[in-house]
Amino acid sequence: MGLQRTGPRLRRRLVPLGALLFGAAPLACSPAPTPSMPLASTGGSEDSTSTTTPGLTSEQTSSGEGDTTGVGSSGGEPEDVPPAELEPGELRPGGETTTDELGVGAFLQRAANLSLGNGGAFEAGLQFFQLVWEVAPSTPELDGLGPTFNARSCLECHIRNGRGPTAIEDPATPAVLIRLADASGAADPALGAQLQPLSIPGVPGEGSVTWAEQAFDEIEVDGGVIERVLLIPTVTPRALGAPSRGTLASARVSMQLVGQGLLEAIDPSSIEALADPDDDDGDGISGRTASLRGGALGRFGWKAGQPTVRHQTAAAFLGDLGITSELGPTNNCPPVQAECAAAPTGGEPELTETRLDVTAAYVRLLGVPARRDGDDIEVRRGKTLFHQLGCASCHHPSFVTGMAAESELESQTIWPYTDLLLHDMGSELAQGGPEGDAAASEWRTPPLWSLGLLETVGGSRRLLHDGRARSLEEAIAWHGGEAAASRDAYLELPALNRARLHAFIDSL
């Protein structure tokens, strides 16, 4: 039985934003020799009057409850929500790789079933992951930084392997990147595909960024108001000048790293089976696979732009540190950046094949923390709500892994809560130009496992691709497009049921 919206129409109170366009944030420059360029979408707000959300089927929950009594604001008392049953292995989301460390070091743990043989690669990769790179020429094992870059080590962005803070929380953080592209996906002619605020001596930097938090709107819900905010960047150009008039920008916050090897080990057929690009089943969800160059299946990054952990690792080395590898052999030097192109290198490539291999192995072999309070009855009521609201239509609960680079990752029943597909999330989350196979409004479903430990590990819990959301409820309130019906149903939940849903997500 589908969830019927029988409550009052949502009341949305907009906050005055001055010159800020609704649904779009200008990227200002100071000084500004060219007009400001849009950061987010060019579309307006979305209608909040959708009346249904996909129904719960017997395949969507182990307990089989299809009754929505108590879910909506007029569907009964919140106490009527039945608790879902625990499924086999659900509390060990990484299968045999699951670890029991739930404190500040939760994301630093090796897979619990790691063999002695692969333990050596894990330890070797750890050394390169935490290595602080130097400007060439220097120590051969350490040099090659830049010529332009965003950070000096992997750990500067992935603090204790978690997410980095936003610039609102830490103005000096390198963990927030700005992608640059025009409406066709072409990189900025002077600054390239990513803004690099830092550079080695003798090479001009591309500009510095300051951030401001600005109110967007307020949405009235049972028990209070959800305030949504935007993060507004201002770029101060340097010698290379401001971005091109047609360049669009998209901010990205670094992600937590646990479980990457298990996601890589999911058989492509299992992901493809969840795709429904034409919405043939009529449920309003039309996720599609990210098809990359050569037909590879994209599954890593906010836009599913990389097919494997090795590719994602190489892309981060090149884009964020300026370290070349066989998968990224050319420095980030657009044609107009002569000093960048002439700068000394740390070798060709700067990261050897072996070093890239062990760094990728380190990321793949990180363990997944165990669930917290997963058997609590209120958490299990939250699981029921998660399915009834249709959240599992994109945040697919579980897979069984197939072949993997390391045997420890094979044949594991895992619970990442993602389908690894691209979904249209609506105009309010559209940002920048197209990237890879993804349009501006399309985003890969992010895994939810370990979300409840973000603040414990890194001290920050800003959510969504640019860190604008300060809470789970704010993140859900930004969902649009294919998720609009589920979002609207969530906004009409009684406060107690919203808390139950939050408790379930935090337990993952």
XYZ file of C-alpha atoms in Angstrom:
508
model
C 0.000 0.000 0.000
C 1.442 3.358 -1.003
C 1.900 6.194 1.416
C -0.930 8.711 0.912
C -0.325 12.347 1.758
C -3.503 13.341 3.546
C -2.032 16.052 5.757
C -1.990 19.794 5.129
C 0.077 21.278 2.324
C 3.646 22.006 3.399
C 4.245 25.634 4.279
C 7.563 26.949 3.009
C 8.736 30.352 4.196
C 11.442 31.872 2.009
C 14.161 33.953 3.605
C 15.127 37.172 1.748
C 18.380 36.616 -0.125
C 19.040 39.993 -1.717
C 20.650 39.487 -5.101
C 20.955 35.709 -4.730
C 18.875 33.951 -7.374
C 16.441 31.317 -6.167
C 18.098 27.948 -6.639
C 21.343 29.508 -7.874
C 24.346 30.928 -6.085
C 26.689 33.332 -7.866
C 30.403 32.696 -7.683
C 31.651 36.201 -7.005
C 35.134 37.478 -7.725
C 36.926 40.206 -5.834
C 37.883 42.240 -7.770
C 35.450 41.164 -10.482
C 36.590 41.892 -14.026
C 33.873 39.600 -15.384
C 30.248 39.037 -14.352
C 29.635 36.527 -11.593
C 29.029 32.959 -12.675
C 26.348 30.629 -11.337
C 27.390 27.985 -8.854
C 24.201 25.986 -8.492
C 21.278 25.407 -10.815
C 19.447 27.829 -13.049
C 16.105 26.334 -12.177
C 13.671 27.512 -9.540
C 12.079 25.776 -6.581
C 10.241 22.513 -6.922
C 6.603 21.917 -6.240
C 6.054 20.347 -2.831
C 2.589 18.945 -3.540
C 3.443 15.440 -4.736
C 0.834 13.103 -3.275
C 2.405 9.654 -3.159
C 5.619 7.852 -2.571
C 6.520 4.400 -3.919
C 4.742 1.665 -1.996
C 6.469 -0.893 0.199
C 6.713 -4.337 -1.344
C 7.644 -7.632 0.217
C 11.051 -7.386 -1.479
C 11.860 -4.055 0.165
C 11.882 -5.142 3.812
C 12.583 -8.367 5.601
C 9.574 -8.001 7.860
C 7.193 -7.594 4.931
C 5.148 -4.887 6.615
C 3.262 -2.920 3.980
C 1.036 -1.097 6.457
C 1.739 2.617 6.546
C -0.303 3.207 9.691
C 1.361 5.804 11.832
C 3.749 7.051 9.134
C 2.031 10.239 8.028
C 0.740 13.134 10.076
C -2.832 11.865 9.818
C -2.272 8.138 9.483
C -2.433 7.218 13.151
C -0.328 7.611 16.252
C 3.441 7.338 15.756
C 3.549 4.442 18.213
C 1.803 2.290 15.575
C 4.917 1.976 13.388
C 5.891 -1.715 13.479
C 9.562 -2.496 14.103
C 11.277 -4.227 11.178
C 12.982 -7.542 11.753
C 16.748 -7.770 11.793
C 18.122 -9.593 8.759
C 21.026 -12.076 8.882
C 24.342 -10.222 8.947
C 22.719 -6.784 9.037
C 24.656 -5.669 12.104
C 27.982 -6.532 10.409
C 27.658 -4.290 7.335
C 31.076 -5.148 5.906
C 30.610 -8.876 6.249
C 33.795 -10.490 7.535
C 35.704 -7.232 7.030
C 33.596 -5.553 9.755
C 35.537 -4.006 12.624
C 34.484 -3.234 16.198
C 36.317 0.070 16.707
C 33.620 2.749 17.031
C 35.671 5.652 18.392
C 37.797 8.329 16.772
C 39.827 5.660 14.951
C 36.813 3.855 13.487
C 37.748 4.572 9.853
C 41.450 3.746 10.265
C 41.047 0.017 10.878
C 42.200 -2.699 8.507
C 39.609 -5.248 7.406
C 39.023 -7.692 10.258
C 39.709 -10.680 7.998
C 42.866 -9.247 6.416
C 45.418 -11.943 5.644
C 49.078 -11.717 6.569
C 50.015 -11.557 2.881
C 47.795 -8.577 2.076
C 48.643 -6.930 5.372
C 52.000 -5.914 3.919
C 50.370 -4.074 1.013
C 47.979 -2.392 3.452
C 50.835 -1.088 5.610
C 52.864 0.033 2.595
C 49.859 1.896 1.179
C 49.281 3.587 4.514
C 52.737 5.135 4.295
C 52.005 6.731 0.918
C 48.516 7.765 1.972
C 49.892 9.813 4.851
C 53.061 10.981 3.055
C 53.573 14.766 2.900
C 54.869 15.439 -0.614
C 57.668 17.901 -1.372
C 58.508 20.234 -4.247
C 60.861 18.750 -6.851
C 63.790 18.474 -7.036
C 64.117 17.082 -3.544
C 64.197 13.622 -2.004
C 63.296 11.325 -4.934
C 60.851 9.292 -2.869
C 58.987 12.390 -1.684
C 59.031 14.978 -4.447
C 56.684 15.914 -7.264
C 54.135 18.119 -5.467
C 52.219 20.428 -7.796
C 53.009 22.579 -9.773
C 49.513 23.659 -8.688
C 47.677 21.755 -6.000
C 45.056 21.736 -3.295
C 46.729 19.668 -0.547
C 50.107 18.150 0.339
C 48.894 14.745 1.532
C 45.850 12.495 1.255
C 45.158 12.832 4.978
C 44.786 16.621 4.715
C 41.475 16.032 2.936
C 40.466 12.696 4.489
C 41.029 13.362 8.185
C 41.454 9.963 9.844
C 39.993 8.575 6.581
C 36.750 10.469 7.166
C 35.226 13.493 5.511
C 36.959 16.804 5.667
C 35.370 19.889 7.226
C 33.791 22.597 5.133
C 35.469 25.982 4.877
C 32.752 27.389 7.149
C 34.112 25.219 9.948
C 37.791 25.505 8.978
C 38.715 28.318 6.557
C 42.127 26.721 5.946
C 40.790 23.294 4.961
C 41.869 21.804 1.619
C 39.030 19.270 1.829
C 36.616 21.323 -0.294
C 37.315 21.321 -4.023
C 35.810 23.483 -6.749
C 35.245 21.791 -10.088
C 35.194 24.110 -13.112
C 33.391 23.440 -16.393
C 31.093 25.167 -18.853
C 27.617 23.982 -19.813
C 29.101 21.436 -22.228
C 31.521 20.040 -19.638
C 34.654 21.712 -21.027
C 37.236 22.868 -18.458
C 37.981 26.543 -17.898
C 40.564 27.593 -20.532
C 42.876 29.303 -18.013
C 42.213 27.456 -14.733
C 41.455 23.935 -15.901
C 38.920 21.474 -14.519
C 39.572 22.200 -10.834
C 40.555 25.361 -9.031
C 44.009 24.986 -7.477
C 44.581 27.647 -4.800
C 48.161 26.566 -4.007
C 51.290 26.395 -6.134
C 55.018 25.741 -5.877
C 57.504 28.662 -5.945
C 57.648 30.382 -9.330
C 54.229 29.141 -10.462
C 51.159 31.391 -10.124
C 48.322 30.059 -8.022
C 44.863 30.039 -9.544
C 43.004 31.998 -6.879
C 41.897 31.881 -3.268
C 38.397 31.108 -2.072
C 36.404 32.408 0.877
C 33.028 31.022 1.878
C 29.883 32.394 3.449
C 26.793 30.629 4.705
C 23.558 32.210 3.516
C 19.958 31.386 4.410
C 17.926 29.822 1.622
C 14.507 29.035 3.082
C 12.641 27.559 6.046
C 10.243 24.619 5.872
C 7.686 24.184 8.624
C 7.346 20.628 9.901
C 5.772 18.980 12.900
C 7.662 20.189 15.944
C 9.590 23.026 14.361
C 11.265 24.418 11.271
C 13.966 23.030 8.971
C 16.286 25.829 7.919
C 18.142 25.316 4.650
C 21.310 27.228 3.861
C 23.621 27.636 0.884
C 27.402 27.848 0.973
C 28.502 30.789 -1.168
C 32.093 30.870 -2.502
C 33.935 34.038 -3.468
C 37.065 33.645 -5.581
C 39.834 36.228 -5.448
C 41.722 35.844 -8.746
C 45.501 35.931 -9.044
C 47.774 36.515 -12.036
C 45.788 34.153 -14.266
C 42.638 36.223 -13.851
C 39.067 35.296 -13.110
C 37.306 32.211 -14.471
C 35.863 32.485 -17.963
C 32.449 34.099 -18.318
C 30.842 30.764 -19.197
C 32.506 28.687 -16.483
C 30.287 27.014 -13.922
C 31.537 25.876 -10.528
C 30.663 22.965 -8.273
C 31.999 22.519 -4.742
C 32.841 19.012 -3.471
C 33.648 17.826 0.049
C 35.921 14.808 0.483
C 34.165 11.564 1.437
C 34.842 8.910 4.067
C 36.811 5.973 2.675
C 35.521 2.857 4.459
C 34.189 0.005 2.346
C 35.571 1.163 -1.009
C 37.006 -2.243 -1.874
C 33.683 -3.927 -1.131
C 31.852 -1.491 -3.417
C 34.385 -2.274 -6.147
C 33.728 -5.991 -5.647
C 29.985 -5.728 -6.383
C 29.386 -7.506 -9.684
C 28.394 -5.044 -12.434
C 25.307 -7.124 -13.209
C 23.994 -6.516 -9.677
C 24.220 -2.749 -10.204
C 22.825 -2.862 -13.723
C 19.837 -4.889 -12.498
C 18.776 -1.931 -10.319
C 18.878 0.596 -13.161
C 15.571 1.788 -14.610
C 16.518 4.790 -16.783
C 13.102 5.008 -18.441
C 11.149 4.348 -15.225
C 9.519 1.314 -16.779
C 8.017 0.285 -13.444
C 6.385 3.703 -12.974
C 7.647 4.284 -9.439
C 9.173 7.690 -10.237
C 12.753 6.416 -9.772
C 14.853 6.325 -12.935
C 18.395 5.609 -11.788
C 20.912 4.783 -14.477
C 24.432 3.439 -14.630
C 27.333 5.801 -15.263
C 28.934 4.725 -18.531
C 32.556 5.864 -18.766
C 35.144 5.831 -21.527
C 35.587 2.369 -22.966
C 32.259 1.235 -21.538
C 33.525 0.988 -17.953
C 30.922 1.216 -15.184
C 31.402 4.291 -13.002
C 30.918 3.767 -9.294
C 33.269 6.109 -7.342
C 33.123 9.835 -6.667
C 30.125 12.143 -6.228
C 29.321 11.727 -9.926
C 30.399 8.063 -10.322
C 33.205 9.348 -12.527
C 35.743 6.597 -11.769
C 35.374 2.822 -12.298
C 37.789 1.449 -9.685
C 39.511 2.401 -6.440
C 42.798 2.509 -8.350
C 41.392 5.018 -10.845
C 39.852 7.096 -8.051
C 43.149 7.084 -6.154
C 45.129 8.172 -9.220
C 42.606 10.921 -9.975
C 42.925 12.265 -6.419
C 46.723 12.217 -6.559
C 46.692 14.184 -9.817
C 43.803 16.556 -9.175
C 44.468 17.362 -5.524
C 48.237 16.966 -5.064
C 49.554 17.352 -8.602
C 51.191 13.907 -8.448
C 51.277 12.104 -11.807
C 50.843 8.362 -12.355
C 50.328 6.020 -15.278
C 46.584 6.715 -15.046
C 47.139 10.482 -14.887
C 50.474 11.171 -16.580
C 50.080 14.884 -17.352
C 50.268 17.743 -14.853
C 47.320 20.126 -14.408
C 48.745 22.868 -16.648
C 46.275 24.477 -19.081
C 48.022 25.891 -22.192
C 48.100 29.457 -20.849
C 49.961 28.398 -17.687
C 53.516 28.485 -19.069
C 55.240 28.554 -15.683
C 53.282 25.494 -14.609
C 54.288 23.553 -17.721
C 57.958 24.503 -17.278
C 58.178 23.504 -13.615
C 60.471 20.595 -12.624
C 58.842 17.248 -11.989
C 59.534 14.432 -9.562
C 59.766 11.873 -12.359
C 57.568 10.609 -15.159
C 55.404 9.456 -13.579
C 55.936 10.765 -10.061
C 53.942 7.950 -8.455
C 55.268 4.582 -9.603
C 52.967 1.728 -10.529
C 53.860 -0.144 -7.335
C 53.152 2.872 -5.140
C 49.809 3.459 -6.821
C 48.944 -0.218 -6.396
C 49.661 -0.353 -2.671
C 47.912 2.968 -1.980
C 44.798 1.678 -3.742
C 45.101 -1.594 -1.800
C 45.198 0.354 1.465
C 41.941 2.118 0.575
C 40.273 -1.104 -0.576
C 41.200 -3.006 2.574
C 39.874 -0.569 5.154
C 37.294 -2.259 7.366
C 33.691 -1.160 7.802
C 32.594 -0.299 11.376
C 29.880 -2.417 12.971
C 26.339 -1.094 13.396
C 25.473 0.753 16.593
C 22.144 0.048 18.368
C 20.856 -1.706 15.262
C 18.679 -4.043 17.314
C 17.016 -1.228 19.294
C 13.242 -1.298 18.764
C 13.037 2.407 17.913
C 15.867 2.009 15.385
C 13.987 -0.903 13.829
C 10.877 1.277 13.609
C 13.088 3.739 11.765
C 14.025 0.959 9.360
C 10.349 0.372 8.646
C 9.917 4.061 7.892
C 13.035 4.049 5.671
C 11.398 1.465 3.438
C 7.895 2.867 3.601
C 9.072 6.299 2.498
C 10.822 4.794 -0.521
C 14.365 5.640 0.631
C 15.524 2.118 -0.232
C 14.584 2.686 -3.863
C 17.940 4.490 -4.265
C 19.758 3.627 -1.033
C 19.645 -0.089 -1.842
C 20.380 -1.935 1.400
C 22.580 -4.917 0.545
C 24.640 -6.836 -1.996
C 26.745 -9.976 -2.122
C 30.191 -9.194 -3.499
C 31.737 -11.094 -6.406
C 35.318 -11.279 -7.595
C 37.728 -8.800 -6.003
C 41.314 -7.627 -6.142
C 41.814 -9.222 -2.707
C 40.184 -12.489 -1.683
C 39.145 -11.014 1.687
C 36.566 -8.905 -0.140
C 34.924 -11.727 -2.104
C 31.560 -13.380 -1.342
C 30.721 -10.923 1.432
C 27.156 -9.920 2.253
C 27.406 -6.163 2.698
C 24.995 -3.391 3.691
C 26.190 -0.116 2.106
C 22.753 1.423 1.380
C 23.530 2.604 -2.137
C 22.715 1.441 -5.663
C 25.808 3.218 -7.107
C 23.538 4.660 -9.805
C 23.109 8.199 -11.040
C 19.836 9.870 -10.066
C 18.364 13.220 -11.036
C 18.128 15.061 -7.721
C 16.343 18.142 -9.032
C 17.174 21.734 -9.828
C 18.046 22.789 -6.277
C 20.964 20.345 -6.182
C 22.050 20.919 -9.783
C 25.502 22.442 -9.740
C 28.270 23.102 -12.223
C 28.497 21.577 -15.680
C 28.207 17.923 -16.725
C 30.944 15.619 -15.471
C 31.736 12.278 -17.032
C 28.371 10.714 -17.794
C 26.500 12.776 -15.199
C 24.457 15.909 -15.817
C 24.542 18.838 -13.399
C 21.492 17.560 -11.489
C 22.609 13.910 -11.412
C 24.469 12.463 -8.442
C 25.578 8.975 -7.497
C 23.664 7.622 -4.506
C 26.156 7.993 -1.639
C 26.555 4.974 0.668
C 25.022 5.494 4.093
C 27.157 3.045 6.044
C 29.221 4.731 8.782
C 27.305 8.033 8.403
C 26.561 8.101 12.114
C 30.287 8.086 12.948
C 31.307 11.098 10.833
C 31.319 13.541 13.731
C 33.053 11.070 16.061
C 35.890 10.554 13.577
C 36.299 14.016 12.085
C 34.405 16.423 14.313
C 32.175 17.488 11.434
C 28.933 16.243 9.962
C 28.134 18.492 7.036
C 26.288 16.461 4.415
C 25.631 16.510 0.656
C 28.248 17.057 -2.023
C 29.202 20.576 -0.930
C 28.584 20.221 2.801
C 25.663 22.634 2.877
C 23.438 20.397 5.021
C 24.123 20.679 8.750
C 21.869 17.787 9.743
C 20.139 14.714 8.369
C 16.798 16.495 8.177
C 18.336 19.360 6.224
C 20.016 16.923 3.820
C 16.728 15.101 3.207
C 14.914 18.404 2.718
C 17.290 19.225 -0.181
C 16.344 16.013 -2.015
C 14.390 16.729 -5.176
C 13.835 15.250 -8.613
C 13.385 11.497 -8.305
C 13.459 11.795 -4.501
C 10.833 14.559 -4.261
C 7.946 12.260 -3.304
C 9.932 10.578 -0.540
C 11.169 13.974 0.668
C 7.652 15.395 0.855
C 6.378 12.356 2.737
C 9.299 12.717 5.169
C 8.465 16.390 5.762
C 4.953 15.417 6.842
C 6.070 12.809 9.359
C 5.328 13.402 13.037
C 8.454 14.564 14.851
C 8.767 11.234 16.661
C 8.859 9.306 13.397
C 11.430 11.639 11.894
C 13.573 10.983 14.979
C 13.138 7.237 14.513
C 14.240 7.478 10.879
C 17.260 9.557 11.900
C 18.178 6.982 14.547
C 18.114 4.211 11.964
C 20.316 6.107 9.493
C 22.719 7.051 12.292
C 22.995 3.387 13.252
C 24.189 2.294 9.804
